Coordinates of C-alpha atoms and ligand atoms in Angstrom, one line a residue:
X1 CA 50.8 112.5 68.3
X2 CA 52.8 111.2 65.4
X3 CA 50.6 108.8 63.4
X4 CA 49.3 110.4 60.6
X5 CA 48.0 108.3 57.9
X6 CA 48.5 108.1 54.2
X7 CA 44.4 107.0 53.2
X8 CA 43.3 105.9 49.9
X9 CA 40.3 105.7 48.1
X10 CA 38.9 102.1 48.0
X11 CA 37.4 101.3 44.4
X12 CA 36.7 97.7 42.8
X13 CA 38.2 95.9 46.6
X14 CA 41.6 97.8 45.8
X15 CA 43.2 101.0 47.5
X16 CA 43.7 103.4 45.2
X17 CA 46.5 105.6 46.4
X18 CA 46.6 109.0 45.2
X19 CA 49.0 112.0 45.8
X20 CA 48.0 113.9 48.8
X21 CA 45.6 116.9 48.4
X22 CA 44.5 117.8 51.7
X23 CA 44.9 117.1 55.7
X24 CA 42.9 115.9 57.9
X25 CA 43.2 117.9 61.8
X26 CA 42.7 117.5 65.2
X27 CA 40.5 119.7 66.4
X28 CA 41.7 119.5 69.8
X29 CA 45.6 120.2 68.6
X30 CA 45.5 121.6 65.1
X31 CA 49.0 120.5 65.1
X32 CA 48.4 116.9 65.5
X33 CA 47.3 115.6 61.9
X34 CA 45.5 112.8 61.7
X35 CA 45.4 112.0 57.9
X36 CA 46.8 113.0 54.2
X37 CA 44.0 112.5 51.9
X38 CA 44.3 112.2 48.4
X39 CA 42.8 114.3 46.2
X40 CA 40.4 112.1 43.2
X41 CA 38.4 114.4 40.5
X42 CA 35.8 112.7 37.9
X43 CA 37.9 109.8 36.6
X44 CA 37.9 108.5 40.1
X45 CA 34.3 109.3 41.0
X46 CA 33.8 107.2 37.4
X47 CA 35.5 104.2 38.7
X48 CA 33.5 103.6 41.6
X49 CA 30.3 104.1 40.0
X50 CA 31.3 102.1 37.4
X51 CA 32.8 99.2 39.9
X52 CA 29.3 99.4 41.8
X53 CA 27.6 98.9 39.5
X54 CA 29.3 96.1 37.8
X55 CA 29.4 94.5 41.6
X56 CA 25.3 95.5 41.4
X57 CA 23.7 92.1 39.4
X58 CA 25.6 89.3 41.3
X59 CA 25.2 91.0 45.0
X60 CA 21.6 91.9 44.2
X61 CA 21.2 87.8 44.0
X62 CA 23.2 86.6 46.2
X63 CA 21.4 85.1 49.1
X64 CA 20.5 87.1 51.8
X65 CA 22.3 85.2 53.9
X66 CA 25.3 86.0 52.6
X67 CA 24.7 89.7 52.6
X68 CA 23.7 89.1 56.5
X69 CA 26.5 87.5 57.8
X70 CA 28.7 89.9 55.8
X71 CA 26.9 92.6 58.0
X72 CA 26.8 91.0 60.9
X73 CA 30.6 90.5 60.9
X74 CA 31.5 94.4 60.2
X75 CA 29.2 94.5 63.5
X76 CA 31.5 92.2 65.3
X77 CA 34.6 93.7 63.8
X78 CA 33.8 97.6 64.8
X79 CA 32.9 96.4 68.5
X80 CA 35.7 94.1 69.0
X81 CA 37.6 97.4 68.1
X82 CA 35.4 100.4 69.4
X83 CA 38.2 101.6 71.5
X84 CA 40.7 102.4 69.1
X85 CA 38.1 103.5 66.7
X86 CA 36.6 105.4 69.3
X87 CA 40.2 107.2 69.9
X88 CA 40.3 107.4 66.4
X89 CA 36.5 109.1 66.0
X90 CA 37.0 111.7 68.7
X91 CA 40.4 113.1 67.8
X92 CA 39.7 113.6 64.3
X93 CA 35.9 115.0 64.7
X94 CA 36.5 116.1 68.5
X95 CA 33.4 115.0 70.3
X96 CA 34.6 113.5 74.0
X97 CA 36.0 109.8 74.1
X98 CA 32.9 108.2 75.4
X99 CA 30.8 110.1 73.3
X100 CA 33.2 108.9 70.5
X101 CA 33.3 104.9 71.5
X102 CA 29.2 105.2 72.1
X103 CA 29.1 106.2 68.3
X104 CA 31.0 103.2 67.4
X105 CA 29.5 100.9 69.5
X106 CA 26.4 102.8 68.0
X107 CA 27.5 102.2 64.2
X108 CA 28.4 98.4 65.8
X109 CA 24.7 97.7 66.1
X110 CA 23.6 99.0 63.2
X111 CA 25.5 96.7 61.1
X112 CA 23.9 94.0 63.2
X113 CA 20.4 95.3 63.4
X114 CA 20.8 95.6 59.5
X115 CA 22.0 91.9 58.9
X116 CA 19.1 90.9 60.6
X117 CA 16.8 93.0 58.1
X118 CA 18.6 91.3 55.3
X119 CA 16.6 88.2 56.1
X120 CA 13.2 89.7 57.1
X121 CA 10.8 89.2 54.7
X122 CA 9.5 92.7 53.3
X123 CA 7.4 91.5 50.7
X124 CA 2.9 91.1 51.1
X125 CA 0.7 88.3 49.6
X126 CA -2.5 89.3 49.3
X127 CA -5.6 88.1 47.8
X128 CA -6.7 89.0 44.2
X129 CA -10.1 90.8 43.5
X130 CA -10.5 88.3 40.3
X131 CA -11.2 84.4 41.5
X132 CA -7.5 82.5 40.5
X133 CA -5.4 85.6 40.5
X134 CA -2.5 85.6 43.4
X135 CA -1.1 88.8 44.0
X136 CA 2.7 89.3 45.7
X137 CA 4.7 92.3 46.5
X138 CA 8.5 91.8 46.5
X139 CA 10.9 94.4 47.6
X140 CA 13.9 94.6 44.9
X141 CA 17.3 96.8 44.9
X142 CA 17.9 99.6 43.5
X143 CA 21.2 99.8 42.1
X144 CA 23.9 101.8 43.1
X145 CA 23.3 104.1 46.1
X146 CA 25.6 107.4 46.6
X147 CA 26.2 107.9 50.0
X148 CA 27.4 111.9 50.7
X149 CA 27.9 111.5 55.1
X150 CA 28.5 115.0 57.2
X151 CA 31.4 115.0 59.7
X152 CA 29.8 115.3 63.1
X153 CA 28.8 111.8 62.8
X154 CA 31.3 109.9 60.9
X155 CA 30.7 107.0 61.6
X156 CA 27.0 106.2 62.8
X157 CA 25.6 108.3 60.2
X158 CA 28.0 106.1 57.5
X159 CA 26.8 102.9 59.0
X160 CA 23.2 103.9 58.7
X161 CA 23.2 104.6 54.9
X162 CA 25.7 101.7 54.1
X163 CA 24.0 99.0 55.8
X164 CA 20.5 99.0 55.2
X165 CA 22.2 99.7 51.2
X166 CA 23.9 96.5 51.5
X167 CA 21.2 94.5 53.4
X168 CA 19.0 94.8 50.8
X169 CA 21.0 94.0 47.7
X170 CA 22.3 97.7 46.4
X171 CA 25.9 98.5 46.0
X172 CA 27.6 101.4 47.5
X173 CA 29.8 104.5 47.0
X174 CA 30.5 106.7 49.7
X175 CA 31.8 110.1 50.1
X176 CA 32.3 111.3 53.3
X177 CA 32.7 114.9 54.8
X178 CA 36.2 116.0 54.0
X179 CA 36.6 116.8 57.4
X180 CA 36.7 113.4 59.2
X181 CA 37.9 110.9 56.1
X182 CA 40.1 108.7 59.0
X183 CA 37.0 107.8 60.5
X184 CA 35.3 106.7 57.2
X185 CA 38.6 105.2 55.9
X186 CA 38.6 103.0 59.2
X187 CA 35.3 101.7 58.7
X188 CA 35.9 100.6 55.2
X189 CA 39.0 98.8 56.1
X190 CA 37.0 96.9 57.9
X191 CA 34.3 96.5 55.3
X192 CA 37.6 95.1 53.2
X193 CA 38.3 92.9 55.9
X194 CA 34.9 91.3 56.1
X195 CA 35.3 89.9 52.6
X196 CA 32.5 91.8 50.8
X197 CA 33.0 90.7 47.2
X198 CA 34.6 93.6 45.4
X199 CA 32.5 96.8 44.1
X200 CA 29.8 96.5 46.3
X201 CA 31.2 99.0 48.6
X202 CA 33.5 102.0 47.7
X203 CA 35.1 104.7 49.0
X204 CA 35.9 108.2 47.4
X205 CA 37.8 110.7 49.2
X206 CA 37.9 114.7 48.1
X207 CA 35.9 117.6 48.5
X208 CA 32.5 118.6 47.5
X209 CA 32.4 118.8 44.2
X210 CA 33.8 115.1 44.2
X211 CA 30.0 114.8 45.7
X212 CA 28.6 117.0 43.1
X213 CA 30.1 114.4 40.4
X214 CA 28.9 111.5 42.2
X215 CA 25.4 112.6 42.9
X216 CA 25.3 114.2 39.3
X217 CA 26.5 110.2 38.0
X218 CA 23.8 108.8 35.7
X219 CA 23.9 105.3 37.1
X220 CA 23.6 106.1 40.7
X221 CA 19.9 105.2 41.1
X222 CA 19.9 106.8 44.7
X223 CA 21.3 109.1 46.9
X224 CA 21.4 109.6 50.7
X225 CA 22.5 112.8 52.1
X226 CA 23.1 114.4 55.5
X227 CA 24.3 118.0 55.7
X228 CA 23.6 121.4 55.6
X229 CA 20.2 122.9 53.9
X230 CA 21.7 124.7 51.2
X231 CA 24.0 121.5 49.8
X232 CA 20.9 119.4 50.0
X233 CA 18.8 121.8 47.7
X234 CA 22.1 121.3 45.0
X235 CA 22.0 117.7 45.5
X236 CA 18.3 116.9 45.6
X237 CA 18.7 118.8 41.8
X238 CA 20.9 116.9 40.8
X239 CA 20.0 113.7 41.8
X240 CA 16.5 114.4 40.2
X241 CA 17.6 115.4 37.3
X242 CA 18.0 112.0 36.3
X243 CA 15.7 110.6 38.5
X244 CA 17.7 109.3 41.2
X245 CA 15.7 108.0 44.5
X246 CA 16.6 111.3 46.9
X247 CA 16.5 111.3 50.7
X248 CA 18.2 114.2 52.5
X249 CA 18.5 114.8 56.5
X250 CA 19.2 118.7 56.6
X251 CA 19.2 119.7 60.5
X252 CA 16.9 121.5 62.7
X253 CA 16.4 124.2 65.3
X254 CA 14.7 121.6 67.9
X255 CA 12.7 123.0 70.2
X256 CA 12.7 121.8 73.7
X257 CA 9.4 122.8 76.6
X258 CA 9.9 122.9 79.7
X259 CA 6.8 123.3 81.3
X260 CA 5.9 124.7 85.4
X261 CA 5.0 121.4 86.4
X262 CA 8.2 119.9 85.1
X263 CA 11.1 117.6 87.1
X264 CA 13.5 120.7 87.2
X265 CA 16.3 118.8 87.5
X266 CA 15.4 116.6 84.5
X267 CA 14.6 119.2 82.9
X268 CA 18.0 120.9 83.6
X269 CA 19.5 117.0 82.8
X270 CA 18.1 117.0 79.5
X271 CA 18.8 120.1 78.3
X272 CA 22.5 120.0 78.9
X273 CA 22.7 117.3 77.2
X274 CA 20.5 118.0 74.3
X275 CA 22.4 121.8 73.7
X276 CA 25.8 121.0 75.0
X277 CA 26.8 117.1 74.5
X278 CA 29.3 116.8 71.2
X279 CA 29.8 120.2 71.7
X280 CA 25.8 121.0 70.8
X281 CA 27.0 119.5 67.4
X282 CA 24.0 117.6 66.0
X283 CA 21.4 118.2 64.0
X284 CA 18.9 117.3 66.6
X285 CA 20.3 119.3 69.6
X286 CA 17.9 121.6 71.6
X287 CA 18.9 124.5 70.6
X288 CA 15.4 126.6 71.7
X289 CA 14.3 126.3 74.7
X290 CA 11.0 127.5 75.8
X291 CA 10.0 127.7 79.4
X292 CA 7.0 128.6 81.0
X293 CA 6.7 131.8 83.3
X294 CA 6.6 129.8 86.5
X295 CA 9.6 127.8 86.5
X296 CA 11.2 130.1 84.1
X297 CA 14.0 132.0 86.3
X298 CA 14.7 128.5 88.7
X299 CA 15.5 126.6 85.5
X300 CA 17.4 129.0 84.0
X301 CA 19.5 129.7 87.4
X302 CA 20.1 125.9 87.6
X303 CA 20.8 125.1 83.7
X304 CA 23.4 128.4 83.6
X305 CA 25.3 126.8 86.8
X306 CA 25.6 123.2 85.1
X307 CA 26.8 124.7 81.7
X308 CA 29.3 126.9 83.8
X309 CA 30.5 123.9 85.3
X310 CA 30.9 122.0 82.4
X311 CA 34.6 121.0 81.8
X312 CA 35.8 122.0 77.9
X313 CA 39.2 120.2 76.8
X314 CA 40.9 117.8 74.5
X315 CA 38.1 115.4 73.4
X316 CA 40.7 112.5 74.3
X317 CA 41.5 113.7 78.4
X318 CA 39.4 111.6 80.7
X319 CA 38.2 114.8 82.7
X320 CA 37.2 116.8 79.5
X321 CA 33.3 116.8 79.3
X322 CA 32.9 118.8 75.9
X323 CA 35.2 118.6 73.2
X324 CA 36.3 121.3 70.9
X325 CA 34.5 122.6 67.8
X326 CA 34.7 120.3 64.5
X327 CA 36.7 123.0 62.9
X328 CA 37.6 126.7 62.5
X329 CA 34.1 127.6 60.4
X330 CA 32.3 126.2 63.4
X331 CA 33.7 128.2 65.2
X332 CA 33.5 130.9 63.7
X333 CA 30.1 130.3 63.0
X334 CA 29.1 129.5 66.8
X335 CA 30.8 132.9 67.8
X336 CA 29.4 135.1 65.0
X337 CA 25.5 133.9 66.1
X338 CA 26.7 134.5 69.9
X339 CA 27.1 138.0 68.6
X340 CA 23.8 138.2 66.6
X341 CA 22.0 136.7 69.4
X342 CA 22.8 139.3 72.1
X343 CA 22.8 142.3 69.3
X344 CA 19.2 141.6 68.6
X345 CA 18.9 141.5 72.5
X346 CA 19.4 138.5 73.8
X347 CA 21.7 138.4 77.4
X348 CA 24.0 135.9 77.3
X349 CA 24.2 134.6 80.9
X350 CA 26.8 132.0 80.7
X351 CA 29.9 131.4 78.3
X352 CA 30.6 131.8 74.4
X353 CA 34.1 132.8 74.3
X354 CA 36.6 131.1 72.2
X355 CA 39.3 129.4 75.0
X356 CA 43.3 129.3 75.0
X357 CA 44.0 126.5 76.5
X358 CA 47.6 124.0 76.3
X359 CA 46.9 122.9 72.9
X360 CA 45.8 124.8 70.0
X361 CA 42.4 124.3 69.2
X362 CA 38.9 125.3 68.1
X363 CA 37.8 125.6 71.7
X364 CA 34.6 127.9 72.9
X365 CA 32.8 128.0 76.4
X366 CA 29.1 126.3 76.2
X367 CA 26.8 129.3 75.8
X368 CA 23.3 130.0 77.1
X369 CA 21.4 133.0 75.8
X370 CA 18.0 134.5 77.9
X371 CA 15.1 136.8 77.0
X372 CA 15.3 135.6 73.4
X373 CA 12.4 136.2 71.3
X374 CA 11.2 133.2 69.4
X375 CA 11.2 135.0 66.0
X376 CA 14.9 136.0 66.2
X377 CA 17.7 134.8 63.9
X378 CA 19.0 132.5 67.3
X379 CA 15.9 130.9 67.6
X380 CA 15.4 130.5 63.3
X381 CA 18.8 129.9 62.1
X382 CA 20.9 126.3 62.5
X383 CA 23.8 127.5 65.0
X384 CA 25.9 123.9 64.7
X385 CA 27.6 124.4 68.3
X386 CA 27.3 124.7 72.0
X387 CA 25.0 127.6 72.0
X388 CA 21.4 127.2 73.5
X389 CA 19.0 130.2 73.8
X390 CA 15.4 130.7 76.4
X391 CA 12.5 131.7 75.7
X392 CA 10.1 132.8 78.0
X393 CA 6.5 132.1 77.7
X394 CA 2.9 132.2 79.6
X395 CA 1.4 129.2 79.4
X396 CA 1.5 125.4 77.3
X397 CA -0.4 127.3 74.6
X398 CA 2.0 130.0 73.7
X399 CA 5.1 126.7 74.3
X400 CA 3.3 125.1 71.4
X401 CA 2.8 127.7 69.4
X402 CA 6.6 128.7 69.8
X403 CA 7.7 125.1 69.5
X404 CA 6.0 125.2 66.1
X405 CA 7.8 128.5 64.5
X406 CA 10.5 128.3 62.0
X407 CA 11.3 126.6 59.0
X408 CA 12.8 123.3 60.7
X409 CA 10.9 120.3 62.2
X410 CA 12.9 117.5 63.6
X411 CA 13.2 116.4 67.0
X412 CA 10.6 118.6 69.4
X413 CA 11.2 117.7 72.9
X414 CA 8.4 118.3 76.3
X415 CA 9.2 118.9 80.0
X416 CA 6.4 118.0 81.8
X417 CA 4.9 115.6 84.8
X418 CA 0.9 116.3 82.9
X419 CA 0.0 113.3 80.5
X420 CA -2.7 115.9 79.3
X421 CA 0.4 118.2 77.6
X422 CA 2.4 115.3 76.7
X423 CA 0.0 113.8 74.4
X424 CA -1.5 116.9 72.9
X425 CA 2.2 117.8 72.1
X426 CA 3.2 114.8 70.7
X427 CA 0.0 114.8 68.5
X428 CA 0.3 118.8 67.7
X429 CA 4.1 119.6 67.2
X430 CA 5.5 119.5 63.7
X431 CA 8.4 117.3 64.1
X432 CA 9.3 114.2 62.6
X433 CA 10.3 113.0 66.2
X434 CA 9.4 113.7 69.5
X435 CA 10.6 113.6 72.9
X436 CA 8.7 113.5 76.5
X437 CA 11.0 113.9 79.6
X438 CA 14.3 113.2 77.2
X439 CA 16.6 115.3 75.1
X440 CA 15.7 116.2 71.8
X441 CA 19.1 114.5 70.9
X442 CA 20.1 111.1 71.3
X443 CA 18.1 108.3 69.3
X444 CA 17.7 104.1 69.3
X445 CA 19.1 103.0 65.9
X446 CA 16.4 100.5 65.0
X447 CA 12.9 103.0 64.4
X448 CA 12.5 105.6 61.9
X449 CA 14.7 108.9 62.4
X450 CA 13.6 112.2 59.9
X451 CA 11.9 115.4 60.2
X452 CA 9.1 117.5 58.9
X453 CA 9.4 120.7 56.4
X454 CA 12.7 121.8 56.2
X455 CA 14.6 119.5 57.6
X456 CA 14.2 116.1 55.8
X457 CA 13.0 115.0 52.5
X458 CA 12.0 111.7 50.9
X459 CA 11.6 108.3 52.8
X460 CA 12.8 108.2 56.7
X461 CA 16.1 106.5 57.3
X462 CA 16.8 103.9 59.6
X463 CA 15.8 100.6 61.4
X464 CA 12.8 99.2 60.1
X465 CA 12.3 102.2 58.0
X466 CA 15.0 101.8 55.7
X467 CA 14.0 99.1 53.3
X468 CA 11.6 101.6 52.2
X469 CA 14.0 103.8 50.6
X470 CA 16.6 101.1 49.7
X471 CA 14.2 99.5 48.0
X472 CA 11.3 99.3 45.3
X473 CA 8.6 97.3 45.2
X474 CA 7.5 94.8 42.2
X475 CA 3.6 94.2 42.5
X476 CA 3.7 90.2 40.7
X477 CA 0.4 88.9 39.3
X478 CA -0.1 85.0 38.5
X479 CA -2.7 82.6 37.7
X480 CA -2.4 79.5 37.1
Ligands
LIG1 C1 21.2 111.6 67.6 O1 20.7 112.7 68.0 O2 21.5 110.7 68.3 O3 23.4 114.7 62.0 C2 21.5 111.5 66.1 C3 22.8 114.6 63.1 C4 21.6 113.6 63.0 C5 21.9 112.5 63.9 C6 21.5 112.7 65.4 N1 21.5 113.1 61.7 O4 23.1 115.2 64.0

């Protein structure tokens, strides 16, 4: 492919050209680029700020309306073009084209579901203890909200944080993961296009510590972050250190039971797609998976035959069903835990090699581990790839009890036909979400999505959780 593009930041309602500083790749053919980024430092992440927050006063008041329709047309726009962007999505992040036009048509609704918050009413009236006394709660904006977005996402996870911002009457800057800045870039033009009155929404394009400058910014009054655990602990610092709302979405190691009185071919279904779909590349993919002794050997003869089968190519050919690795460090990464996994013992059944195929990419086979024990670094660590490990256990008890080990606590998902295991699961495992008969992966854009421990902090995000994070409340007394 030839077009490469020349992006720019996108401060005040202007592209701000700058020379270029880095690429952006395809991880399907590193040598197809997709984008020259410019490079930005402080000056530029002191623009933006200082453009969102001048845009801040007259957006916070305009009428929700406005800020609605606004929203509901970057819906319209980002459908009307979700197969381009879609293209777009999946050869610069490498997830498969319909996984790629699903996240757009995802990020569509989001914009849509969000313009329809805009003119909810979030405040309470309640009665006074003292005779004569009303009492109202009204939800106000913030300010300006610093948006730091991860790559395996880059679009969904940028329209989750943006809209619900601009719904409610905040202004925006947005980094996004240096590894997928097309994607971003392509959303904001469209954001231009809308006719958002300038500095409510900005983009800044660079590396991480253009992040660290814009988290560190003492009129950013919020931040929302999605990432690795390690960058969240930096940002949640400094974003406290001068008291900036923090909310951070920092992955998982989601467990998924599979129980003896299971469907086994759901069961097999579900956790294909929860380990191996965008290349096992999400923070909520079943990475554990614990089976009880009775169906333990049929299940993993059938799942080890489907993720054999499983066809791994460019994430644009129509007969590729998983895409390549996001980049080089993932893959890495993916193939140095295959190692630690069967070192400590594990027996890897199926897959994990890295694959030549006609273009040059970050390609590995989908991997599936057995006879893992639940307190090994597979089963405790954040693998980021197409790696899934078993482990075998007695009964629904010991399941649990597994389910709950490790740090992490986002998505825990059940395999089971017995409403009596379903509901004490879903009351008993320490996740922020949980799934019965589905993949721990894959989630409606209008409820609450976050974890437990280790994995999230501060308010959920989305759907009709979000105003409580983009918001603050003002507690009004009258009498009269
Ligand atoms: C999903 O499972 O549909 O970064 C969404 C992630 C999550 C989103 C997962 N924040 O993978």
């Amino acid at each position: 492919m030839s077009d490469t593009k020349q992006l720019s930041h996108y401060i005040d309602g202007q592209w701000v050209a700058g020379a270029a500083a880095s690429d952006s790749l395809n991880p399907s053919n590193t040598g197809d680029l997709v984008a020259k980024v410019p490079g930005g430092d402080k000056s530029t992440v002191n623009a933006a700020v200082s453009a969102a927050k001048a845009a801040f006063p007259a957006w916070a008041n305009s009428s929700p309306e406005v800020r609605s329709d606004l929203l509901d047309k970057v819906g319209s726009l980002i459908m009307a073009r979700a197969d381009d962007l879609g293209r777009l999505l999946s050869r610069e992040e490498g997830k498969t084209f319909p996984e790629g036009k699903g996240e757009v048509m995802r990020a569509a609704r989001i914009f849509k579901f969000m313009a329809g918050e805009a003119l909810r009413r979030h405040g309470v009236t309640v009665e006074s203890t003292r005779p004569g006394v009303a009492v109202e709660t009204y939800r106000e904006p913030l300010g300006v909200f610093g948006l730091i977005t991860p790559w395996n996402f880059p679009i969904a996870i940028p329209a989750w944080k943006a809209a619900p911002a601009l719904a409610f009457g905040n202004t925006v800057v947005m980094k996004p993961a240096s590894l997928t800045p097309a994607t971003a870039h392509a959303l904001t033009e469209i954001i231009h296009e809308a006719g958002f009155p300038k500095g409510v929404f900005n983009l800044i394009l660079g590396g991480g510590s253009m992040g660290g400058a814009l988290v560190e910014h003492p009129d950013v009054a919020g931040v929302s972050f999605t990432g690795g655990q390690s960058t969240g602990a930096i940002v949640a610092k400094a974003a406290f250190s001068h008291n900036a709302r923090i909310q951070l979405e920092m992955g998982g190691k989601n467990p998924l039971v599979v129980l003896d009185d299971c469907d086994l071919d759901r069961a097999v279904q579900c956790a294909l797609d929860g380990a191996f779909f965008a290349t096992g590349q999400r923070c909520t993919a079943s990475s554990r998976i614990i089976v009880t002794q009775g169906i333990h050997d049929k299940f993993v003869e059938a799942l080890a035959a489907r993720v054999k089968a499983l066809k791994v190519g460019d994430a644009l050919a129509a007969d590729t069903q998983m895409g390549p690795l996001a980049s080089d460090a993932q893959l890495e990464t993916t193939l140095s835990y295959i190692d630690v996994a069967t070192r400590e013992g594990g027996r890897k059944v199926v897959g994990g090699d890295a694959l030549k195929l006609a273009t040059p990419g970050y390609y590995v086979s989908p991997a599936l581990i057995v006879d893992t024990k639940i307190d090994q670094r597979i089963n405790c660590e954040e693998v980021f790839g197409p790696v899934a490990s078993t482990v075998r256990v007695k009964d629904y008890d010991e399941a649990l009890a597994a389910a709950n080990a490790g740090e992490f606590g986002l998505s825990a998902g059940i395999m089971t036909s017995s409403l009596k295991y379903a509901r004490h699961f879903v009351r008993n495992v320490r996740a922020g979400m949980t799934m019965t008969n589905l993949p721990t992966a894959g989630v409606d854009y209008h409820v609450p999505f976050g974890g437990t421990r280790k994995s999230s902090y501060g308010p959920r995000e989305q759907g009709f959780a979000a105003v409580e994070f983009y918001t603050q409340v003002k507690t009004s007394y009258t009498w009269a």
